[in-house]
Coordinates of C-alpha atoms in Angstrom, one line a residue:
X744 CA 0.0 0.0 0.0
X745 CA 1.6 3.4 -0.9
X746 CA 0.3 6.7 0.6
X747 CA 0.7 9.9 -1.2
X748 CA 2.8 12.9 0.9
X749 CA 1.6 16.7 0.6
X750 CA 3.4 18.8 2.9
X751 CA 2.1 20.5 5.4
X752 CA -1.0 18.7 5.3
X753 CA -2.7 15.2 7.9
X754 CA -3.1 12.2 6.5
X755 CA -5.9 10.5 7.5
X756 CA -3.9 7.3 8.1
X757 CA -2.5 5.6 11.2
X758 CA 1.1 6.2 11.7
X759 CA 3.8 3.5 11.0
X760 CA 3.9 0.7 13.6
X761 CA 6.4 -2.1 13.7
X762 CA 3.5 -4.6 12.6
X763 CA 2.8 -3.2 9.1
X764 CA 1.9 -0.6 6.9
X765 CA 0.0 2.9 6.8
X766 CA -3.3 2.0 7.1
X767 CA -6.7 3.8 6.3
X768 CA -9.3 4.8 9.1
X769 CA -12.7 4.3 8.8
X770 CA -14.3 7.3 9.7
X771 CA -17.7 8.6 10.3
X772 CA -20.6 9.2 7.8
X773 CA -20.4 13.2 6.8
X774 CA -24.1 12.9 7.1
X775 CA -23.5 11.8 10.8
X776 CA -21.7 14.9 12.0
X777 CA -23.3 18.0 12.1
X778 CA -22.9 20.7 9.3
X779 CA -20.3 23.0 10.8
X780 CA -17.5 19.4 10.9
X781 CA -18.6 18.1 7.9
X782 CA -16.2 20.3 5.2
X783 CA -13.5 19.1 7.8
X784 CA -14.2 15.4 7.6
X785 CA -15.0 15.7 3.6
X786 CA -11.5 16.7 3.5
X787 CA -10.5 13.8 5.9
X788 CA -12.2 11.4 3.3
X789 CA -10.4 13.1 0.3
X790 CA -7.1 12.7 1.8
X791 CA -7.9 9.4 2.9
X792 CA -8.2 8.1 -0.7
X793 CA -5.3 9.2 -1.7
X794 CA -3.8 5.8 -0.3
X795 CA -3.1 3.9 -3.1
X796 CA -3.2 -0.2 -3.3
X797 CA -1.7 -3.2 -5.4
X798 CA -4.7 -4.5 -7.4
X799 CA -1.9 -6.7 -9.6
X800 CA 0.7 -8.6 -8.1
X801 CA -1.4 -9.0 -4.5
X802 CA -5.1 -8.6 -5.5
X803 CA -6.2 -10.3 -2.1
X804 CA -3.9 -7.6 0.1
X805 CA -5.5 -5.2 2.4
X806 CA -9.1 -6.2 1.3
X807 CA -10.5 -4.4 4.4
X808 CA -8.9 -1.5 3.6
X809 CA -9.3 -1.8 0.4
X810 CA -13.2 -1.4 0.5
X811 CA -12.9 1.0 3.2
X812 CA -11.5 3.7 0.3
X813 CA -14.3 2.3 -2.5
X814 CA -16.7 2.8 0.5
X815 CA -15.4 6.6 1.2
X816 CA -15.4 7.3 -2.4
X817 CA -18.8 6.0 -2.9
X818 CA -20.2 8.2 -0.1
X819 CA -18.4 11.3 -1.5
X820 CA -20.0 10.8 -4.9
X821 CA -23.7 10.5 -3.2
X822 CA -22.7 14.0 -1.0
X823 CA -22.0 16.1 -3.2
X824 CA -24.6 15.0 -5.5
X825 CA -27.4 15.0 -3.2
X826 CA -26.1 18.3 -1.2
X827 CA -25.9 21.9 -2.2
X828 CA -23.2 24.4 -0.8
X829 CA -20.8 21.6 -0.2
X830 CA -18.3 22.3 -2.7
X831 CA -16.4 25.3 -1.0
X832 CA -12.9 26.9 -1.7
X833 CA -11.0 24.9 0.2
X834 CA -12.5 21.4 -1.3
X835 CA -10.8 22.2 -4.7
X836 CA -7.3 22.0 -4.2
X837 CA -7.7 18.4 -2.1
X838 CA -9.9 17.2 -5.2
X839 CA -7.7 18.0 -7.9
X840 CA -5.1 16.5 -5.6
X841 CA -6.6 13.1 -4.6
X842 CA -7.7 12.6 -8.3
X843 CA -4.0 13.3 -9.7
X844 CA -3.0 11.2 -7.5
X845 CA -5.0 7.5 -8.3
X846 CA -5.3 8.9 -12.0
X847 CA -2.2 10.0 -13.3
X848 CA -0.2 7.0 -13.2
X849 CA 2.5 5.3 -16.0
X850 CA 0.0 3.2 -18.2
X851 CA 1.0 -0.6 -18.7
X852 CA 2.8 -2.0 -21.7
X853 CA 0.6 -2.4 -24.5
X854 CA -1.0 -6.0 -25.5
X855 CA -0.2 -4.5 -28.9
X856 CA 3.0 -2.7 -29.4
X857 CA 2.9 -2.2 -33.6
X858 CA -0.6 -1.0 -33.9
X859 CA -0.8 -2.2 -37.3
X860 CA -2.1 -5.9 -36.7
X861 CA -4.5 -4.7 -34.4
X862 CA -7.6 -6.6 -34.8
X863 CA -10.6 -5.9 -32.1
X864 CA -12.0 -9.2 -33.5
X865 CA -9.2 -11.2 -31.8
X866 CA -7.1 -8.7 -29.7
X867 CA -8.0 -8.5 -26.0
X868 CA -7.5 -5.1 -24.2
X869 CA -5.5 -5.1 -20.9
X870 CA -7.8 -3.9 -18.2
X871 CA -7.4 -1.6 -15.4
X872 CA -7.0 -4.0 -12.0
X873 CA -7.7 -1.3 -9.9
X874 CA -11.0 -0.3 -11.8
X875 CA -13.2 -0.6 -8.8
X876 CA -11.2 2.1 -7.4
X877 CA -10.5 4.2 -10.2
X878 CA -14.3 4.0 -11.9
X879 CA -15.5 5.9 -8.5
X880 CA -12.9 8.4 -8.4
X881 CA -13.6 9.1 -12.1
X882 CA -17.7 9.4 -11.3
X883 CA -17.0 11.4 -8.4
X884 CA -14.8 14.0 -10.5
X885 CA -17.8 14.6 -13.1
X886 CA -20.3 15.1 -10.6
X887 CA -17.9 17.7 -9.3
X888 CA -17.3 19.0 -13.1
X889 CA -21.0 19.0 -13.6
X890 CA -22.7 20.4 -10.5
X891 CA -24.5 23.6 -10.0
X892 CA -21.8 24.7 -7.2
X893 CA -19.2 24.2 -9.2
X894 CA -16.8 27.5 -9.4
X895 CA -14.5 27.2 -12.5
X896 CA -12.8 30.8 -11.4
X897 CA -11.6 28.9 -8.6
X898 CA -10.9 25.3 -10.2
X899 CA -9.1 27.2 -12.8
X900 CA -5.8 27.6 -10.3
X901 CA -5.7 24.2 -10.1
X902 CA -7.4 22.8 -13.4
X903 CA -4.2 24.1 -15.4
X904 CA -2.8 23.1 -18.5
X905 CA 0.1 20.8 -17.0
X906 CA -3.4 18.9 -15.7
X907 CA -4.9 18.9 -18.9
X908 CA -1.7 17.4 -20.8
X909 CA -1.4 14.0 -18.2
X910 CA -5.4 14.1 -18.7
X911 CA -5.2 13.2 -22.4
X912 CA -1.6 10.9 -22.1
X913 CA -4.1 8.9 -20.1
X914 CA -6.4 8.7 -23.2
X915 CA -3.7 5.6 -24.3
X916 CA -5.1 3.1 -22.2
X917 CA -6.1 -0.3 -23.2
X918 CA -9.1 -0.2 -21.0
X919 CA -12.4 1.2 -23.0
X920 CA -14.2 1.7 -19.9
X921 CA -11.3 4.1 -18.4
X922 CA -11.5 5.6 -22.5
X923 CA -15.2 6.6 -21.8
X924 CA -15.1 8.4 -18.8
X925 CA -12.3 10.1 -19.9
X926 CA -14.6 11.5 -23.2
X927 CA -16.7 13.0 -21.1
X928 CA -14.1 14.5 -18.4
X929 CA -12.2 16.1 -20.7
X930 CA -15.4 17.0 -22.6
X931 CA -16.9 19.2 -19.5
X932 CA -13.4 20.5 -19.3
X933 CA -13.4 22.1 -22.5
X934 CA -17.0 23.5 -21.9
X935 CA -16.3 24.9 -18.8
X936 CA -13.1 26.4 -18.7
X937 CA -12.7 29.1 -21.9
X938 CA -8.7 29.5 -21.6
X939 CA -7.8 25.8 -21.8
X940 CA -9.9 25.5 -25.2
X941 CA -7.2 26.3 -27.6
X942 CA -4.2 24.4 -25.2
X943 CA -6.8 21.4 -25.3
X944 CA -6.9 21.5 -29.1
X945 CA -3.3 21.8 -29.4
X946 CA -2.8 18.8 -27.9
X947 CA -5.1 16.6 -29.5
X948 CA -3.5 17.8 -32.9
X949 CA -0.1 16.9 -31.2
X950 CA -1.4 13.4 -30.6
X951 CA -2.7 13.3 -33.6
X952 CA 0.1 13.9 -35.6
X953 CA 2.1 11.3 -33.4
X954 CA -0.3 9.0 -34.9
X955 CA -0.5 9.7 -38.2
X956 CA 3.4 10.5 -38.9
X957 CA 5.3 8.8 -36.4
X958 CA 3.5 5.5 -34.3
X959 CA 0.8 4.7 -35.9
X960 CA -1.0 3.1 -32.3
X961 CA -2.8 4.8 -30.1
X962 CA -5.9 3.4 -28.3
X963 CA -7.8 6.4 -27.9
X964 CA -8.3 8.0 -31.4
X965 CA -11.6 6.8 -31.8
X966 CA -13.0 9.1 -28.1
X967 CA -10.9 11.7 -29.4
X968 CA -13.0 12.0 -32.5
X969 CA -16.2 12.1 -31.0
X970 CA -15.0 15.1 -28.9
X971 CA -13.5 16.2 -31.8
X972 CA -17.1 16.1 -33.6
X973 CA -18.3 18.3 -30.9
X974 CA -15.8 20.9 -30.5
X975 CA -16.2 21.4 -34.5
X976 CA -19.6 21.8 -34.8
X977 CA -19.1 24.8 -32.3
X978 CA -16.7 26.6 -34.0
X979 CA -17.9 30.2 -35.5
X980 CA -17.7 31.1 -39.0
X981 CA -16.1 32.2 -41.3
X982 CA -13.5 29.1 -40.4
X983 CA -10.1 29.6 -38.1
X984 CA -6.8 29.4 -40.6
X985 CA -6.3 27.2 -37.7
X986 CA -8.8 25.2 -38.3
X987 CA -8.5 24.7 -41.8
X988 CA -5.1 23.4 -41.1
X989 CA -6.6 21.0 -39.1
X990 CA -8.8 19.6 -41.6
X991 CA -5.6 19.1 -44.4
X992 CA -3.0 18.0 -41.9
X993 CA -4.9 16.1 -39.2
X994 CA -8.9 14.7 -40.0
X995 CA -7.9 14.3 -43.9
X996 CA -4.7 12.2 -43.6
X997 CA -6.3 10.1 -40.5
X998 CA -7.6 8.0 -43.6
X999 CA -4.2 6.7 -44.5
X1000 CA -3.4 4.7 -41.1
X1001 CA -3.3 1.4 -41.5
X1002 CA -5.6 1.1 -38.3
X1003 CA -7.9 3.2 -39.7
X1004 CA -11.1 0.2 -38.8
X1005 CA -10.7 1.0 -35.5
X1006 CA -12.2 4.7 -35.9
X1007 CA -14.2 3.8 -38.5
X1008 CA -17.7 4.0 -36.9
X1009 CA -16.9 7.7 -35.9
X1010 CA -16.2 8.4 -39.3
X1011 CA -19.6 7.3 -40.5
X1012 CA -21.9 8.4 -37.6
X1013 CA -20.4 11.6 -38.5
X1014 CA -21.5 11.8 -42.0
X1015 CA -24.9 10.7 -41.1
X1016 CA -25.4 12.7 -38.8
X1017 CA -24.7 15.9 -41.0
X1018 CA -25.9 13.7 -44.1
X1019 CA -27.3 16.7 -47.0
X1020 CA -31.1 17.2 -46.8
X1021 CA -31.6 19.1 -49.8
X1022 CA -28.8 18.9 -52.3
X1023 CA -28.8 15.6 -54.2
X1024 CA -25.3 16.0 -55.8
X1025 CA -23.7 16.1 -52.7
X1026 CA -26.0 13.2 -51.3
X1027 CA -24.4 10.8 -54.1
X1028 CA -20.9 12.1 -52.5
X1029 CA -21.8 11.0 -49.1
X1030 CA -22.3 8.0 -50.9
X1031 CA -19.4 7.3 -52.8
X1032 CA -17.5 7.9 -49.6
X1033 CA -19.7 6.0 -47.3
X1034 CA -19.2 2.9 -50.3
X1035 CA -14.8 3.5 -49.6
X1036 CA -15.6 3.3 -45.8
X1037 CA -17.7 0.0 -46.1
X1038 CA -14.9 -1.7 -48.1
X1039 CA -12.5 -1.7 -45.4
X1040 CA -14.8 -2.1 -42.3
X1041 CA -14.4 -4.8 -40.1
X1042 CA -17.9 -7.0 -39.4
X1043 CA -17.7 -6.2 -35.9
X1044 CA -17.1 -2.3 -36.5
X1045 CA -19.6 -2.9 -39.1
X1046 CA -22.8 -4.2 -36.3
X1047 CA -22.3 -1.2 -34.6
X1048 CA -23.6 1.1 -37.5
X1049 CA -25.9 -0.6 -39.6
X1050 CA -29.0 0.2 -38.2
X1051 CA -28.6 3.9 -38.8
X1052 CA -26.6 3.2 -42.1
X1053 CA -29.3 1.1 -43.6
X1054 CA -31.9 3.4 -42.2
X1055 CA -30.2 6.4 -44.2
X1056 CA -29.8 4.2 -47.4
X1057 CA -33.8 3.5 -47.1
X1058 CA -34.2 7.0 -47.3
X1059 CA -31.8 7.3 -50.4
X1060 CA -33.4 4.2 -52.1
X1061 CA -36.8 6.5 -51.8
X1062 CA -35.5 9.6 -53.4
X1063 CA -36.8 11.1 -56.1
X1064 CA -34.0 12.2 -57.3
X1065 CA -32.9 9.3 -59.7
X1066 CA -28.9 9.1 -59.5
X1067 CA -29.3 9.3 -55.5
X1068 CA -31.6 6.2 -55.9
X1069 CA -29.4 4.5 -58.1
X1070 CA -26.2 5.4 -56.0
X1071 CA -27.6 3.7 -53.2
X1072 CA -29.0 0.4 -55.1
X1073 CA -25.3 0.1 -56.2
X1074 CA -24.0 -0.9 -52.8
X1075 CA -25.7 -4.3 -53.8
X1076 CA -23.4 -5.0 -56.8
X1077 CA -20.5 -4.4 -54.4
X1078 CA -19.2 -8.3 -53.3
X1079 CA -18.2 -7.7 -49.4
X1080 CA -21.4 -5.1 -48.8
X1081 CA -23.3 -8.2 -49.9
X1082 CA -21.4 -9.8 -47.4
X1083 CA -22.2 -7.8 -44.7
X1084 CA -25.6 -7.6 -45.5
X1085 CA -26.3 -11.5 -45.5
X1086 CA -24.3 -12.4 -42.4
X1087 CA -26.7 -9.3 -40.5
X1088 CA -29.8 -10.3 -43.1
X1089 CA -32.2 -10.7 -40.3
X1090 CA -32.1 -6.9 -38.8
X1091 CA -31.3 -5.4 -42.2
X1092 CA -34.1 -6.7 -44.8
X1093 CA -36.9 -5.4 -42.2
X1094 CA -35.5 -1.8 -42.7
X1095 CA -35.1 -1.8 -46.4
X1096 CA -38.0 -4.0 -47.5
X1097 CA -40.9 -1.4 -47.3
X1098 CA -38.9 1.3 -49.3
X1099 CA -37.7 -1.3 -51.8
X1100 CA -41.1 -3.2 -52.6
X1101 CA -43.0 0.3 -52.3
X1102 CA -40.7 2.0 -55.0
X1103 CA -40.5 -0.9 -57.0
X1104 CA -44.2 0.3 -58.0
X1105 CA -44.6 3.9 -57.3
X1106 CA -40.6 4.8 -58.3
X1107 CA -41.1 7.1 -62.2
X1108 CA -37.8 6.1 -63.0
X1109 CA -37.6 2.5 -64.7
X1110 CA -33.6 1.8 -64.1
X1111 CA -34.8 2.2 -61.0
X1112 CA -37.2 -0.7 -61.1
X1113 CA -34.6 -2.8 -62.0
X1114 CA -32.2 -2.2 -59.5
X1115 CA -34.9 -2.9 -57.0
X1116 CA -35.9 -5.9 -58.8
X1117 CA -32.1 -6.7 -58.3
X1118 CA -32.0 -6.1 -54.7
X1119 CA -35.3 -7.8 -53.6
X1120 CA -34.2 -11.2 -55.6
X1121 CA -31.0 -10.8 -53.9
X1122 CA -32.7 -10.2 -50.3
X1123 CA -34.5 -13.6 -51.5
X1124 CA -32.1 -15.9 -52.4
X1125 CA -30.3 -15.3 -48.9
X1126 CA -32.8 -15.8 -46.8
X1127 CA -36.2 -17.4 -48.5
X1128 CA -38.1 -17.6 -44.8
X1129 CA -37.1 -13.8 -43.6
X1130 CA -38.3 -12.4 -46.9
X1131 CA -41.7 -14.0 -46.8
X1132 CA -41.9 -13.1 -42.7
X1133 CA -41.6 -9.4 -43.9
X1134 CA -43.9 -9.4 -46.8
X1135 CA -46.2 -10.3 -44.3
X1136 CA -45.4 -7.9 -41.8
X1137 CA -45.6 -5.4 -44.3
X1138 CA -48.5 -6.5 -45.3
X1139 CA -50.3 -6.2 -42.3
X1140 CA -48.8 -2.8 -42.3
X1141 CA -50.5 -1.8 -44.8
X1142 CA -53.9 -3.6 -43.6
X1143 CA -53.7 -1.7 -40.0
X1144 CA -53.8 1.8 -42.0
X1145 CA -56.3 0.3 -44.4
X1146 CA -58.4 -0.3 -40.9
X1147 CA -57.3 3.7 -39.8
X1148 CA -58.0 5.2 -42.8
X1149 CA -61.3 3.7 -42.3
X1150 CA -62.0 4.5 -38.7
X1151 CA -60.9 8.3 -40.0
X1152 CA -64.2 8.0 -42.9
X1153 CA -66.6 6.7 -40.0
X1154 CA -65.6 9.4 -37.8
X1155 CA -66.1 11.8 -40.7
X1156 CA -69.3 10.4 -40.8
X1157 CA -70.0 10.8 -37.4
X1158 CA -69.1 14.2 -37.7
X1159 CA -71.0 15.2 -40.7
X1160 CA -74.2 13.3 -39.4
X1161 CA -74.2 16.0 -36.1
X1162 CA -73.9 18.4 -38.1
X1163 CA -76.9 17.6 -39.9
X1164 CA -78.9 17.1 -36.5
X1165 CA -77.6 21.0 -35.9
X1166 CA -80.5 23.1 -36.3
X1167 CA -78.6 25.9 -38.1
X1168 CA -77.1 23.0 -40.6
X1169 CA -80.6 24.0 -42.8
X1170 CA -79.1 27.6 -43.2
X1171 CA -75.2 26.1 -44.3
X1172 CA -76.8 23.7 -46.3
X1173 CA -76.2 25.2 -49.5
X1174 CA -72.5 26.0 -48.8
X1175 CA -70.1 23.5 -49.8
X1176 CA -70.7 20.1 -48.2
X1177 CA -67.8 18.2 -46.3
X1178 CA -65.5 15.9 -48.5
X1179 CA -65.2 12.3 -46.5
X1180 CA -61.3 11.3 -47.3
X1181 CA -61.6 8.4 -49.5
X1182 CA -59.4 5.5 -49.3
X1183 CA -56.1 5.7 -51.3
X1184 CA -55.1 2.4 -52.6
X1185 CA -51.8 1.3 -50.6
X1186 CA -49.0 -0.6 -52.6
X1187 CA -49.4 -3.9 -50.7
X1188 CA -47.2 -6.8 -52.3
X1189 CA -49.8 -8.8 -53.8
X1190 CA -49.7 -12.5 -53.9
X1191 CA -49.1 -12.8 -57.5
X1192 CA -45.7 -10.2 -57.2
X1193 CA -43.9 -12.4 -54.5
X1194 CA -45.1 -15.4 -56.6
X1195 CA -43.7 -14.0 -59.7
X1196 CA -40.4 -12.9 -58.3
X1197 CA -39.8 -16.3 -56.6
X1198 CA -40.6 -17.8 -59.9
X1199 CA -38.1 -16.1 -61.5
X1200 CA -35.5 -17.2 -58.8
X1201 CA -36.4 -21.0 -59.1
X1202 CA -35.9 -20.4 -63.2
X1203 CA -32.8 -19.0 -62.9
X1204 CA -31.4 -21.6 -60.9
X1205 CA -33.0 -24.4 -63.0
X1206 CA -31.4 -22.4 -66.1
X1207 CA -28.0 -22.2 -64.3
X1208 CA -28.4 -25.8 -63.8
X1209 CA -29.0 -26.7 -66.8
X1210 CA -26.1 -25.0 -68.6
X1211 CA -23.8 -26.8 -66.1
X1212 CA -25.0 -30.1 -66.8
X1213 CA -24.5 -29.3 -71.3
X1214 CA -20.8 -28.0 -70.3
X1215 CA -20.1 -31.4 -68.5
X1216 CA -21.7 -33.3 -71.9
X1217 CA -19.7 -31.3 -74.3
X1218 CA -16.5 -32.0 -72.3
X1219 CA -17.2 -35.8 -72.3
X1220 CA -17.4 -35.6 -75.6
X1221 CA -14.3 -33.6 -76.5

């Protein structure tokens, strides 16, 4: 067990005895003391978990004392959550400290040292032993970040840059869940304190370019992106020179990493989330560049977007605007997509099927009728159950609004029929009478469709058959 030393200061720990290490005290609740002692003994219960403990080479050490700190670091995260006016000047400095000292620590080796073979298929990340320990320290440092008592003119003396900089070193670590919480530390930090913006985005480009020119590994590129994503969409206009340096000589040459799957989902979140509402040529550019990105995704990167991806390319597949629908249908003429899309089949025919059997009909352009013809015998031959279970479903779909449409016309009725019982209806009578909505006829698949498409499937398999078994004849023969 190690203790950390801050002159001038009481640790709240026994002193040294011939039988054994510094040990922890248990003290009192803070909500068992009465107001005026409880700063005092918050401070205590700071200092006190600044005593630090081997979680590797003796997990079993010091259990007691071990859950005596998680204990006091749970109750610290309840206080000042719960309680107002708690965090007062002289709490901030012994935060700051106590968190420095658990957090800011030398990392351990990496499982992965080139970066390059990385594969988060197959490579395990090291964890953090001492996570039960560090996870509440972390929480309680956000709910110190984020309360309503929280003074950053005073954190600010403390909060400093040199903090900042062993803040994002930390950002290597193997351990995703440590990754996280360090998002959205370092997140508040930038929204809360204006003159560490620009040192914080220096820094990130220096890690960046680290990256990209030198190592090539780094386990934290992916959380940096997503605060990344945020501190862009913030920035005024017209654009920084700084900023446009950014683009060219960081986010632009992130593609050329050989580890580039690893931030791949950030990439495409990204683009749909700003995807173009309103201009179609640069829709079929999102596109092409969404295609590049699903080339070299890895299946498990690729589960974690394809709900919202194949939600978007729904959308696209329903455009009026031809080349858009067509750009879209594409991605099923591209071999791995296809890939993708049958080894996930079962959540991904249930978003595109409505848009694809509804434009096959209603669609004005006839290229596009193909394509969908294309794609729906494609969506077939993979799975023959799934695609009858969803012309089902979507045919019932289409029966429950048949049944709404008509509940709306019997309420019209309804409607119209009091009004006639209304003895000044006899005056409006010759006015223009109320229209009843009448049914519009919905684009069901019909029986005969589905029949007709999986009669085409069974005769091009018989065909293909057939021309197999002449080539075998004709090589008898020769």
């Amino acid at each position: 067990m190690l203790t950390c030393n801050k002159a001038g200061s009481r640790m709240v720990v026994d002193a040294a005895s011939s039988n054994g290490p510094f040990q922890p005290v248990a003290l009192l609740h803070i909500r068992d003391v009465p107001p005026a002692d409880q700063e005092k003994l918050f401070i205590q219960k700071l200092r006190q978990c600044c005593v630090l403990f081997d979680f590797v080479s003796d997990p079993l050490s010091d259990l007691k004392w071990k859950e005596v700190k998680r204990a006091a670091l749970s109750e610290m995260v309840e206080y000042i959550t719960h309680n107002r006016n708690v965090i007062t000047e002289p709490i901030y400095p012994e935060v700051v400290h106590m968190f420095a000292v658990n957090m800011f620590r030398t990392l351990p080796p990496s499982s992965n040292p080139t970066g390059a073979e990385f594969d988060p298929e197959e490579d395990e990340p090291t964890l953090e032993a001492a996570w039960p320990h560090l996870q509440l320290v972390y929480e309680f440092f956000l709910r110190l970040l984020e309360s309503p008592d929280f003074q950053p003119n005073i954190a600010k003396k403390y909060i400093d840059q040199k903090f900042v900089l062993q803040l994002l070193e930390l950002f290597d670590s193997e351990d995703p869940r440590e990754r996280d919480f360090l998002k959205t530390t370092l997140h508040r930090i930038y929204g809360k304190f204006l003159g560490l913006r620009a040192y914080i985005r220096k820094q990130i480009n220096n890690i960046f370019y680290r990256f990209i020119y030198e190592t090539e590994h780094h386990n934290g590129i992916a959380e940096l992106l997503e605060i990344l994503g945020s501190i862009i969409n913030g920035f005024a206009l017209p654009l920084k020179e700084e900023h446009k340096i950014f683009l060219l000589k960081v986010l632009l040459p992130l593609h050329k990493v050989k580890s580039l799957s690893v931030y791949h989902p950030q990439v495409v979140m990204a683009l749909l989330k700003y995807w173009p509402k309103t201009h179609s040529p640069k829709e079929v550019m999102f596109l092409n560049e969404l295609e590049e990105i699903l080339d070299v995704i890895e299946p498990s990167e690729f589960v974690k977007i394809m709900e919202p991806l194949f939600r978007q390319l729904a959308k696209c597949v329903s455009s009026p605007h031809f080349q858009v629908a067509e750009r879209a249908l594409y991605y099923w003429n591209n071999e791995y997509i296809m890939s993708l899309i049958s080894d996930n089949a079962a959540k991904i025919l249930p978003i595109m099927f409505p848009s694809l059997y509804r434009n096959s009909k209603t669609h004005w352009n006839k290229t596009i009728h193909g394509l969908i013809y294309n794609a729906l015998k494609l969506f077939m031959e993979m799975n023959q159950k799934l695609f009858d279970d969803c012309t089902q479903q979507f045919k019932a779909e289409k029966l429950k609004e048949k049944l709404k449409m008509k509940e709306r016309e019997e309420a019209w009725v309804k409607i119209e029929n009091l009004a006639k019982a209304n003895p000044q209806y006899a005056v409006y009578s010759q006015a223009s009478t109320i229209s009843i909505p009448v049914a519009m006829e919905t684009d069901g698949p019909l029986f005969e469709d589905v029949q007709m498409l999986r009669k085409t499937v069974n005769e091009e398999a018989r065909q293909s058959v057939g021309r197999k078994a002449v080539s075998s004849v004709q090589l008898r023969k020769v």
